[in-house]
XYZ file of N, CA and C in Angstrom:
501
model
N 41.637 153.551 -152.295
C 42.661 152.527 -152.305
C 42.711 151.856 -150.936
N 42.756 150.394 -151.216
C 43.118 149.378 -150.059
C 44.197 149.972 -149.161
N 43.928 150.003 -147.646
C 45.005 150.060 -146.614
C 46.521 148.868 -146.649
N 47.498 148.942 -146.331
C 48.375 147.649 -146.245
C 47.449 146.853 -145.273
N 47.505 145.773 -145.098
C 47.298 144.728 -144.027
C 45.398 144.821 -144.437
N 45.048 145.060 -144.671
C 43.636 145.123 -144.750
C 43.128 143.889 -145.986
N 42.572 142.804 -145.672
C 42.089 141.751 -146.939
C 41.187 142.504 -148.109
N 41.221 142.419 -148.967
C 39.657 142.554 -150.269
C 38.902 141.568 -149.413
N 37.513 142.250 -150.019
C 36.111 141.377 -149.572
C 36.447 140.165 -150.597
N 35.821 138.934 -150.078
C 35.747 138.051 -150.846
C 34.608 138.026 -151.600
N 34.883 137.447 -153.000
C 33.684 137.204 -153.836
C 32.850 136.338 -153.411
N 31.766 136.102 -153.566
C 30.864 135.092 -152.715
C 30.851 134.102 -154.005
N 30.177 132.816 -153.610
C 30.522 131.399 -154.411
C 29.455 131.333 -155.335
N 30.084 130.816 -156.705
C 29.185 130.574 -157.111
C 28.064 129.335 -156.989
N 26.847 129.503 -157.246
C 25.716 128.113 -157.195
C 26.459 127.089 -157.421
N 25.975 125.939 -156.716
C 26.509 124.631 -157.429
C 26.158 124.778 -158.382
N 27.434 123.595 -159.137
C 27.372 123.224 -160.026
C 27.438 124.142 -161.552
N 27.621 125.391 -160.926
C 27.744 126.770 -162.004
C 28.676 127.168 -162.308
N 29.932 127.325 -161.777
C 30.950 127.253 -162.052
C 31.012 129.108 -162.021
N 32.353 130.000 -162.187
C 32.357 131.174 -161.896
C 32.269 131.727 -163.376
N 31.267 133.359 -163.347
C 31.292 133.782 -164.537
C 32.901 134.588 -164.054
N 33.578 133.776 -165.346
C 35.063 134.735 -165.382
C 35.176 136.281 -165.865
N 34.242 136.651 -166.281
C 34.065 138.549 -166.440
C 34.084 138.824 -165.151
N 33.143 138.362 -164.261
C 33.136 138.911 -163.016
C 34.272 138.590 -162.028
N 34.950 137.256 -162.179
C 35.809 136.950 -161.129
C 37.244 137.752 -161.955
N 37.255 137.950 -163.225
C 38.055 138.978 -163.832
C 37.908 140.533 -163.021
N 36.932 141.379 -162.989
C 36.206 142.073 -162.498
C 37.000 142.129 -160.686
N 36.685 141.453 -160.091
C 36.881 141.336 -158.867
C 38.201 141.236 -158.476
N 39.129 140.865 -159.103
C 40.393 140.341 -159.102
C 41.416 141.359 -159.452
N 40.753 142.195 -160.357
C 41.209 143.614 -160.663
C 41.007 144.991 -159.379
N 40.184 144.446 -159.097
C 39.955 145.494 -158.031
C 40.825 144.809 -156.060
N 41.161 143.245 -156.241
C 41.618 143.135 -155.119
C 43.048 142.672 -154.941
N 43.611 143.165 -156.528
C 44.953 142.626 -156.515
C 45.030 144.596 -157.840
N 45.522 145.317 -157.077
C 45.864 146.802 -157.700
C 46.754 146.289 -159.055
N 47.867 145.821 -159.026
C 48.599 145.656 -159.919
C 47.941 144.651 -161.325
N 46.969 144.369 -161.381
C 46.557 143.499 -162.597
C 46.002 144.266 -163.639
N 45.134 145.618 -163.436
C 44.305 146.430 -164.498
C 46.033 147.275 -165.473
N 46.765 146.742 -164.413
C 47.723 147.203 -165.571
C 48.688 146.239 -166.672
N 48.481 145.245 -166.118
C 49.318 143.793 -166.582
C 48.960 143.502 -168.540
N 48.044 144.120 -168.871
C 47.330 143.683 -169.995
C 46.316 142.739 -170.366
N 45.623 142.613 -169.085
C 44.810 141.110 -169.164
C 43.318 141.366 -170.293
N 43.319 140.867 -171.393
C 42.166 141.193 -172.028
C 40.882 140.194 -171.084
N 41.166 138.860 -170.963
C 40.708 137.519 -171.051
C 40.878 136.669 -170.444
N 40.089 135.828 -169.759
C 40.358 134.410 -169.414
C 39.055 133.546 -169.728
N 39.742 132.159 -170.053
C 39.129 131.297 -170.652
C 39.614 130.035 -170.027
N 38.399 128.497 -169.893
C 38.526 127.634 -169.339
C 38.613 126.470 -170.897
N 40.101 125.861 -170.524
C 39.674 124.815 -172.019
C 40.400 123.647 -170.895
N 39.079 123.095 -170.922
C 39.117 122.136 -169.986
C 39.991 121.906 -168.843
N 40.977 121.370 -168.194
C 41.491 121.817 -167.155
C 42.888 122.933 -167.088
N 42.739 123.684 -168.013
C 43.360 124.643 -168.586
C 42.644 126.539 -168.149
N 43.428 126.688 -167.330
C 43.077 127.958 -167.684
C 43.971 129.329 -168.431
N 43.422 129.664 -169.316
C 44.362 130.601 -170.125
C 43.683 132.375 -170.365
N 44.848 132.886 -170.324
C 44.469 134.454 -170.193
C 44.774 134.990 -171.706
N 44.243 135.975 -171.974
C 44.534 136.347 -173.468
C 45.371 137.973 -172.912
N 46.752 138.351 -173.068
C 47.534 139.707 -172.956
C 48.115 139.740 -174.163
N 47.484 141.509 -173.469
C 48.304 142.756 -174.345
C 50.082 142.558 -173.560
N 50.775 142.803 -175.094
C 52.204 143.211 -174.906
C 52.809 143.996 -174.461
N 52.058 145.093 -174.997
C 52.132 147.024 -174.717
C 52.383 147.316 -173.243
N 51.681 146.841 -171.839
C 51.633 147.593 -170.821
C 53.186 146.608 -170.024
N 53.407 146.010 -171.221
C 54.649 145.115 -170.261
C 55.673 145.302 -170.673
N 55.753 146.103 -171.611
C 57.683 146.279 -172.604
C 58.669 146.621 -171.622
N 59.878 145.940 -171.669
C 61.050 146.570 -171.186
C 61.669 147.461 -171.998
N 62.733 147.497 -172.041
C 64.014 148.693 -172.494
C 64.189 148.270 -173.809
N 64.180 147.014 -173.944
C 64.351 146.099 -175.753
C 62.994 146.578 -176.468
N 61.650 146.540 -175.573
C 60.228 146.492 -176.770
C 60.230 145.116 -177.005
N 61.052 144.676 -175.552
C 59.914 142.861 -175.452
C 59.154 142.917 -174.262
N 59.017 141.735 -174.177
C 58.438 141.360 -172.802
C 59.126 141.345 -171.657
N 58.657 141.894 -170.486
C 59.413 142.434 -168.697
C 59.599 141.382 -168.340
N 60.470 140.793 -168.089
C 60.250 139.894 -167.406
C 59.972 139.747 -166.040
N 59.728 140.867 -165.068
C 58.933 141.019 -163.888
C 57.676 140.754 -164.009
N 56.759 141.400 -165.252
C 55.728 141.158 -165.540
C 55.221 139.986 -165.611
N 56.224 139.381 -166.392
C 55.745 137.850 -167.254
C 55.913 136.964 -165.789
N 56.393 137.174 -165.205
C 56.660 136.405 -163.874
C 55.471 136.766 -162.998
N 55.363 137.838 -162.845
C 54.124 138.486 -162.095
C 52.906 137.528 -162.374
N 52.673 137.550 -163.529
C 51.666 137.006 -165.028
C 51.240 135.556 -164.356
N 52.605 134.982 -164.357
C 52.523 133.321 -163.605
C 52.148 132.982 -162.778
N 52.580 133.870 -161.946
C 52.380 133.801 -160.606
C 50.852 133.657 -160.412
N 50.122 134.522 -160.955
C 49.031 134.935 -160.299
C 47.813 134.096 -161.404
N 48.499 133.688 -162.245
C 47.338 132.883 -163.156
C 47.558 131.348 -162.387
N 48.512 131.405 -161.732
C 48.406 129.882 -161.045
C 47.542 130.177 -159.550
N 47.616 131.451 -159.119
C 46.803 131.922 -157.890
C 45.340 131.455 -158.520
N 45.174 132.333 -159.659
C 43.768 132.312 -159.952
C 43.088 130.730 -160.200
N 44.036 130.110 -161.169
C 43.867 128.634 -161.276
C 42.930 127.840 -159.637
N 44.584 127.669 -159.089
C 43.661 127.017 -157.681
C 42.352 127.640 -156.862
N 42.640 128.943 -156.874
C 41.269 129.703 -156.270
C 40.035 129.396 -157.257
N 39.657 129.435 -158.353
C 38.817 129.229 -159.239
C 38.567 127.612 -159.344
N 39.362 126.776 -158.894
C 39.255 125.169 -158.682
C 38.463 124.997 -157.125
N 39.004 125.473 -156.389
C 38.400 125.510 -155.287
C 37.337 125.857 -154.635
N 36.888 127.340 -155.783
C 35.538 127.746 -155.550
C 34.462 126.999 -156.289
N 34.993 126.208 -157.583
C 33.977 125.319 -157.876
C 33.842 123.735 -157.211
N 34.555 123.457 -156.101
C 34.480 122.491 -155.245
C 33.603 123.107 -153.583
N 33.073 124.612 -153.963
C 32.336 124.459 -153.009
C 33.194 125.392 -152.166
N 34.818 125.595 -151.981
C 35.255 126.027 -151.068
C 35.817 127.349 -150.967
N 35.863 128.420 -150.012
C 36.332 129.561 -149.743
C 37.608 129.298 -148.885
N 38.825 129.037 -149.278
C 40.077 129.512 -149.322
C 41.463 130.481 -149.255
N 41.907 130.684 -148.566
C 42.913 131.280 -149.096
C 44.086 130.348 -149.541
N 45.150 130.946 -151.035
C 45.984 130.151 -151.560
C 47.006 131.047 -151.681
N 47.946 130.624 -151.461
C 49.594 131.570 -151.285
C 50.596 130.743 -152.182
N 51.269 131.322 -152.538
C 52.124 130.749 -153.751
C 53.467 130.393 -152.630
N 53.850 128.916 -152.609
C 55.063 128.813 -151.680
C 56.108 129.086 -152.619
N 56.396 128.881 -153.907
C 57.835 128.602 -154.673
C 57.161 128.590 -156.299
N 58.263 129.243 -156.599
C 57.987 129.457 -157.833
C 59.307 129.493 -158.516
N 59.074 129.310 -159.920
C 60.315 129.197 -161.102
C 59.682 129.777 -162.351
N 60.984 129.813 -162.829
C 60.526 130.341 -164.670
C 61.867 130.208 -165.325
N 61.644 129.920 -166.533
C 62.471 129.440 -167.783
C 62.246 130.502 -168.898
N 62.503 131.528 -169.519
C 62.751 132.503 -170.079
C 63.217 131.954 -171.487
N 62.601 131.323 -172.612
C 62.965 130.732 -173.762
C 62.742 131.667 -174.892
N 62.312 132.257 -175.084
C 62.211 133.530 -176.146
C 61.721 134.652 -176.074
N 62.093 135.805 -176.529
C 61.487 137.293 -176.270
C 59.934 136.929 -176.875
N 59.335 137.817 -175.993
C 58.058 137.905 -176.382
C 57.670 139.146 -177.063
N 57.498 139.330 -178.477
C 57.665 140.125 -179.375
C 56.009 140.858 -179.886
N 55.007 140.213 -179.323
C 53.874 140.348 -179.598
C 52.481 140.199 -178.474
N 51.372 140.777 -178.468
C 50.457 140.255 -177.988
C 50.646 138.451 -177.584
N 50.389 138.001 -176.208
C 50.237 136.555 -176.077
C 49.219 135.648 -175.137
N 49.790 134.870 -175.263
C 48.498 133.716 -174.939
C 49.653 133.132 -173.254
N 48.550 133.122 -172.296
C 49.594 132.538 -170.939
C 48.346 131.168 -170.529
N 49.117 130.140 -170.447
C 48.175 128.938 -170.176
C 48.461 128.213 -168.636
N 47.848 127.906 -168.031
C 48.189 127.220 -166.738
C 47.437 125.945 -166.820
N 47.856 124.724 -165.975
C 47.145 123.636 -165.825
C 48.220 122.716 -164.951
N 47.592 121.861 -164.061
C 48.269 121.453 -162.929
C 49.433 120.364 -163.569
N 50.789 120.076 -163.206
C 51.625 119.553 -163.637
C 50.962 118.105 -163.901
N 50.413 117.329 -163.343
C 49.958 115.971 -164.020
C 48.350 115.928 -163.814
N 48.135 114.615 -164.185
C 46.444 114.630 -164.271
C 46.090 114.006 -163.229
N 47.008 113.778 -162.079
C 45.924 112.830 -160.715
C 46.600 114.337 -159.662
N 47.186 115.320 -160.031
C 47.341 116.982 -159.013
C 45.899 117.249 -158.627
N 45.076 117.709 -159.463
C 43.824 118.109 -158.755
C 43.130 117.067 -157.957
N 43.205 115.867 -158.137
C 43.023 114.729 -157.383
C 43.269 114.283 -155.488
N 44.861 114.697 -155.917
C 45.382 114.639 -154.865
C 45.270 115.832 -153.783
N 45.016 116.845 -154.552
C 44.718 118.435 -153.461
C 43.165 118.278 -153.007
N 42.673 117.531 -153.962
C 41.001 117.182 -153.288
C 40.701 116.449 -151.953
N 42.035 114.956 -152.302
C 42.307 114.405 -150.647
C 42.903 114.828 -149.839
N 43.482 115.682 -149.897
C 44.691 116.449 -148.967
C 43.769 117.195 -148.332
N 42.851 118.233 -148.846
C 41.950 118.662 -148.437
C 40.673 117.673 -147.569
N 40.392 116.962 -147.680
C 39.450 115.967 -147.272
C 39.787 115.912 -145.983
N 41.112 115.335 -145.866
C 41.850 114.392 -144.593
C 42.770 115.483 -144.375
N 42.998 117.022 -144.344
C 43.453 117.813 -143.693
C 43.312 118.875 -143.339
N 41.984 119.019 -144.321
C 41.308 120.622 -144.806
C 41.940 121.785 -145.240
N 43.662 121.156 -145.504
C 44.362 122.341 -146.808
C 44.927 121.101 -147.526
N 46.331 121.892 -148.275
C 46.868 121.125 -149.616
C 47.728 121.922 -150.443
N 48.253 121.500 -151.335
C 49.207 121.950 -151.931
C 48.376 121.000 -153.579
N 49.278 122.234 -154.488
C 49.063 121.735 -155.675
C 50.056 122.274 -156.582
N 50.586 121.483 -157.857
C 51.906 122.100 -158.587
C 51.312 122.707 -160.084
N 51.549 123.779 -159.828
C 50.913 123.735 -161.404
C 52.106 124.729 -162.167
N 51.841 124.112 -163.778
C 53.087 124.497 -164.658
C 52.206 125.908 -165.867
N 52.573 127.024 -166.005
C 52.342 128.096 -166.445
C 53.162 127.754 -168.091
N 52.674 128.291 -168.801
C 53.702 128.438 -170.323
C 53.106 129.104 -171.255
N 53.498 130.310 -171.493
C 53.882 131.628 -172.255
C 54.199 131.467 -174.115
N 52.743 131.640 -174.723
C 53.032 131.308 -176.702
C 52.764 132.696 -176.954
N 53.573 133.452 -177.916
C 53.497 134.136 -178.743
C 53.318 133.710 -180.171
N 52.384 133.763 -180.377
C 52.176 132.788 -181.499
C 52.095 131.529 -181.366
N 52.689 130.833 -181.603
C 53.146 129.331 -181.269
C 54.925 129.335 -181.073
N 55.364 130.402 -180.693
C 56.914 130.360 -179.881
C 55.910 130.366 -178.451
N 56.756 128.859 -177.876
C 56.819 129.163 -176.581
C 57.950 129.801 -175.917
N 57.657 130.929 -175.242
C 58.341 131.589 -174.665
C 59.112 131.869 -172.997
N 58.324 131.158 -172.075
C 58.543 131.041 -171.138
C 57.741 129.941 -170.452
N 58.302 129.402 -169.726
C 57.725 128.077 -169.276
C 57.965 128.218 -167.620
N 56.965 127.803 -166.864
C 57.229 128.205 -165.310
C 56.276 127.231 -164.829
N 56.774 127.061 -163.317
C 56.187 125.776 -162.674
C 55.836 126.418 -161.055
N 54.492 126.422 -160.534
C 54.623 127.026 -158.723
C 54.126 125.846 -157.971
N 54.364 125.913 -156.889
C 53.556 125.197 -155.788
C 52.478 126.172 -155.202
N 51.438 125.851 -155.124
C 49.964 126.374 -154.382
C 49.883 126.122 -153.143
N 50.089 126.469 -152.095
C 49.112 126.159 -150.583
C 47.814 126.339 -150.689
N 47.006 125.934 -150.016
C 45.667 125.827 -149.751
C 45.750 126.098 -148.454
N 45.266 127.252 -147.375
C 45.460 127.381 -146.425
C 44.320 126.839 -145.654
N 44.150 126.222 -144.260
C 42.667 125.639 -144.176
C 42.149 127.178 -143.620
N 40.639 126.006 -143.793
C 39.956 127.116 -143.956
C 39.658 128.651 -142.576
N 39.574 129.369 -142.368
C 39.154 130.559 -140.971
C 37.822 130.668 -140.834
């Protein structure tokens, strides 16, 4: 087990133009963030500027036999981490990204296995973190998280990303 204060090795980049195999950056992510091999993560998948995780229910129940909501927050948090880091490494860049602010909206128990989707709040966000980066060499980016059990959406959440420049 990782020391406090001590970084994970970073994954090295993928080839241009290859984009990351997500088993492996799944893989890696588990081993440099302790708390995820327990979260329920079966999956992640890219549907177009969407990235979405496929979870188990089971390792997240509260006291009801729904969904934690520490978890489900946890969940957000870090699928919007993964989002910008996985945007960034296919622009070529090694990063660190810190979550400044975060929210969540809690709209229905989550009663089942679910689906968690992320994608940046509008369509010129990844745009604008590309120039921010250009003309500052960090950036910020907003991206909105939302939680289907089925097709109940269940929780809806919104973070801000830093882009720290680069070390």
């Amino acid at each position: 087990m990782r020391s406090p204060g001590i970084p994970h090795p970073r994954l090295p980049l993928p080839d241009a133009e290859q984009g990351d195999d997500l088993a492996a950056f799944q893989a890696w992510l588990e081993e440099a963030i302790p708390l995820l091999p327990h979260l329920g993560l079966e999956g992640m998948a890219w549907q177009d500027d969407m990235l979405v995780w496929e979870l188990r229910l089971a390792p997240n129940l509260n006291d009801k036999g729904t969904g934690f909501g520490g978890s489900l927050t946890a969940q957000s948090t870090l699928i919007g981490w993964s989002w910008t880091t996985l945007w960034l490494r296919a622009q070529g860049r090694q990063q660190d990204v810190v979550v400044t602010e975060a929210s969540q909206r809690f709209l229905a128990p989550v009663r089942g296995d679910y689906r968690l989707e992320c994608r940046p709040q509008d369509k010129y966000a990844a745009a604008g973190l590309s120039e921010q980066l250009a003309d500052r060499g960090k950036g910020r980016i907003t991206l909105v998280q939302r939680l289907y059990c089925d097709r109940t959406l269940c929780l809806e959440a919104c973070g801000d990303y830093a882009v720290l420049p680069a070390r």
